């Protein structure tokens, strides 16, 4: 890092946050052609993958699992419902809680989307060990920044 007038200069390419930001943008761009035939955005895909993993969860639980806040998640869920991929209903035990369930059409889409993760992994080109290391490091960053200061 250079010095300018006694001040340390922080170059953008040297910043870990910029490396993460750049990687996320590249990944999102790479997903577009894989998700376009499914008529899903990356955020919609994340929501559907989460529901395919565990169906019948409420919005709060979905927000926790996707790491998306409810104000961001609500319009995504509404769009997926309009596409016929999921339904919302009131929970039997608490009518204030909306439970999200994957429709039959959403299950058909799951079968079509089955190859997306593997195709993406091939594009990224990491070994299984590198992939695990990347997930571990990203998890450490997420946990550290989620902890109250």
Short mmCIF file of C-alpha atoms in Angstrom, two decimals:
data_model
loop_
_atom_site.label_atom_id
_atom_site.label_comp_id
_atom_site.label_asym_id
_atom_site.label_seq_id
_atom_site.Cartn_x
_atom_site.Cartn_y
_atom_site.Cartn_z
CA UNK A 1 0.00 0.00 0.00
CA UNK A 2 1.31 3.39 -0.93
CA UNK A 3 1.52 6.57 1.09
CA UNK A 4 0.17 9.92 -0.01
CA UNK A 5 1.02 12.90 2.14
CA UNK A 6 1.52 10.65 5.18
CA UNK A 7 -1.80 8.89 4.57
CA UNK A 8 -1.92 5.21 3.75
CA UNK A 9 -3.57 4.54 0.36
CA UNK A 10 -5.83 1.49 0.25
CA UNK A 11 -6.05 0.14 -3.28
CA UNK A 12 -9.43 -1.35 -4.24
CA UNK A 13 -8.02 -4.54 -5.80
CA UNK A 14 -6.24 -5.28 -2.50
CA UNK A 15 -9.45 -5.15 -0.44
CA UNK A 16 -10.98 -8.54 0.49
CA UNK A 17 -14.46 -6.97 0.41
CA UNK A 18 -13.92 -5.94 -3.21
CA UNK A 19 -12.76 -9.46 -4.09
CA UNK A 20 -15.97 -10.87 -2.56
CA UNK A 21 -18.11 -8.23 -4.25
CA UNK A 22 -16.51 -8.95 -7.63
CA UNK A 23 -16.93 -12.72 -7.18
CA UNK A 24 -20.61 -12.36 -6.24
CA UNK A 25 -21.25 -10.21 -9.31
CA UNK A 26 -19.45 -12.71 -11.56
CA UNK A 27 -21.40 -15.61 -10.07
CA UNK A 28 -24.73 -13.82 -10.49
CA UNK A 29 -23.88 -13.05 -14.14
CA UNK A 30 -22.87 -16.69 -14.74
CA UNK A 31 -26.18 -17.93 -13.32
CA UNK A 32 -28.27 -15.81 -15.72
CA UNK A 33 -27.98 -18.07 -18.78
CA UNK A 34 -28.52 -21.15 -16.60
CA UNK A 35 -31.66 -19.71 -14.98
CA UNK A 36 -33.12 -17.94 -18.01
CA UNK A 37 -34.71 -21.13 -19.43
CA UNK A 38 -36.34 -21.62 -16.01
CA UNK A 39 -37.63 -18.02 -16.00
CA UNK A 40 -36.01 -17.38 -12.61
CA UNK A 41 -33.79 -14.63 -11.26
CA UNK A 42 -30.96 -15.68 -8.97
CA UNK A 43 -32.90 -14.53 -5.88
CA UNK A 44 -35.98 -16.47 -7.00
CA UNK A 45 -33.76 -19.52 -7.55
CA UNK A 46 -32.34 -19.21 -4.01
CA UNK A 47 -35.88 -19.08 -2.60
CA UNK A 48 -37.04 -22.07 -4.65
CA UNK A 49 -33.95 -24.12 -3.74
CA UNK A 50 -34.61 -23.39 -0.07
CA UNK A 51 -38.24 -24.47 -0.38
CA UNK A 52 -37.32 -27.56 -2.41
CA UNK A 53 -35.07 -28.50 0.49
CA UNK A 54 -37.79 -27.94 3.09
CA UNK A 55 -41.31 -27.14 2.02
CA UNK A 56 -44.01 -25.62 4.21
CA UNK A 57 -42.05 -22.94 6.04
CA UNK A 58 -43.17 -19.46 7.00
CA UNK A 59 -41.70 -16.22 5.67
CA UNK A 60 -39.58 -15.62 8.79
CA UNK A 61 -37.98 -19.08 8.54
CA UNK A 62 -37.41 -18.60 4.81
CA UNK A 63 -35.76 -15.22 5.52
CA UNK A 64 -33.42 -16.85 8.05
CA UNK A 65 -32.46 -19.65 5.66
CA UNK A 66 -31.92 -17.43 2.62
CA UNK A 67 -30.31 -14.58 4.60
CA UNK A 68 -32.75 -12.21 2.89
CA UNK A 69 -34.72 -9.73 4.94
CA UNK A 70 -38.55 -9.98 4.79
CA UNK A 71 -39.02 -6.67 2.89
CA UNK A 72 -36.74 -8.05 0.14
CA UNK A 73 -38.26 -11.51 0.28
CA UNK A 74 -41.96 -10.56 0.15
CA UNK A 75 -42.01 -9.29 -3.48
CA UNK A 76 -39.92 -12.30 -4.57
CA UNK A 77 -42.42 -14.69 -2.95
CA UNK A 78 -45.33 -12.82 -4.55
CA UNK A 79 -43.70 -13.10 -8.00
CA UNK A 80 -43.10 -16.83 -7.51
CA UNK A 81 -46.71 -17.23 -6.45
CA UNK A 82 -47.88 -15.31 -9.55
CA UNK A 83 -45.81 -17.74 -11.66
CA UNK A 84 -47.65 -20.61 -10.02
CA UNK A 85 -44.51 -22.06 -8.39
CA UNK A 86 -45.57 -21.67 -4.78
CA UNK A 87 -48.64 -21.00 -2.70
CA UNK A 88 -49.21 -19.10 0.52
CA UNK A 89 -51.69 -20.09 3.17
CA UNK A 90 -52.34 -19.20 6.79
CA UNK A 91 -50.78 -21.56 9.33
CA UNK A 92 -53.26 -23.80 11.15
CA UNK A 93 -51.82 -22.91 14.56
CA UNK A 94 -51.35 -19.14 13.98
CA UNK A 95 -53.34 -17.26 11.35
CA UNK A 96 -50.85 -14.37 11.44
CA UNK A 97 -48.20 -16.69 9.99
CA UNK A 98 -48.09 -17.39 6.24
CA UNK A 99 -46.81 -20.82 5.24
CA UNK A 100 -45.20 -21.22 1.83
CA UNK A 101 -45.61 -24.44 -0.12
CA UNK A 102 -44.22 -25.53 -3.46
CA UNK A 103 -46.92 -26.24 -6.06
CA UNK A 104 -46.95 -29.12 -8.52
CA UNK A 105 -45.59 -26.70 -11.13
CA UNK A 106 -42.82 -25.75 -8.70
CA UNK A 107 -41.90 -29.43 -8.32
CA UNK A 108 -41.72 -29.82 -12.10
CA UNK A 109 -39.37 -26.85 -12.17
CA UNK A 110 -37.20 -28.54 -9.54
CA UNK A 111 -36.59 -31.43 -11.93
CA UNK A 112 -35.65 -28.97 -14.69
CA UNK A 113 -33.30 -27.07 -12.35
CA UNK A 114 -31.57 -30.21 -11.12
CA UNK A 115 -28.48 -29.73 -13.30
CA UNK A 116 -27.91 -26.04 -12.49
CA UNK A 117 -25.62 -26.52 -9.42
CA UNK A 118 -23.35 -28.97 -11.23
CA UNK A 119 -23.14 -26.77 -14.34
CA UNK A 120 -22.23 -23.81 -12.14
CA UNK A 121 -19.54 -25.80 -10.31
CA UNK A 122 -18.01 -26.79 -13.63
CA UNK A 123 -17.87 -23.13 -14.67
CA UNK A 124 -16.21 -22.06 -11.42
CA UNK A 125 -13.55 -24.74 -11.81
CA UNK A 126 -12.69 -25.28 -8.14
CA UNK A 127 -11.62 -28.64 -6.80
CA UNK A 128 -13.87 -30.15 -4.11
CA UNK A 129 -11.26 -29.19 -1.47
CA UNK A 130 -11.10 -25.60 -2.77
CA UNK A 131 -14.90 -25.42 -2.79
CA UNK A 132 -15.05 -26.57 0.86
CA UNK A 133 -12.33 -24.06 1.80
CA UNK A 134 -14.20 -21.24 0.04
CA UNK A 135 -17.46 -22.13 1.81
CA UNK A 136 -15.61 -22.26 5.15
CA UNK A 137 -14.00 -18.85 4.62
CA UNK A 138 -17.27 -17.27 3.45
CA UNK A 139 -19.02 -18.76 6.48
CA UNK A 140 -16.38 -17.29 8.78
CA UNK A 141 -16.82 -13.85 7.23
CA UNK A 142 -20.62 -14.10 7.47
CA UNK A 143 -20.50 -15.27 11.09
CA UNK A 144 -18.00 -12.59 12.11
CA UNK A 145 -20.07 -9.81 10.54
CA UNK A 146 -23.36 -11.17 11.90
CA UNK A 147 -22.05 -11.16 15.47
CA UNK A 148 -23.09 -8.18 17.57
CA UNK A 149 -20.21 -5.80 18.20
#
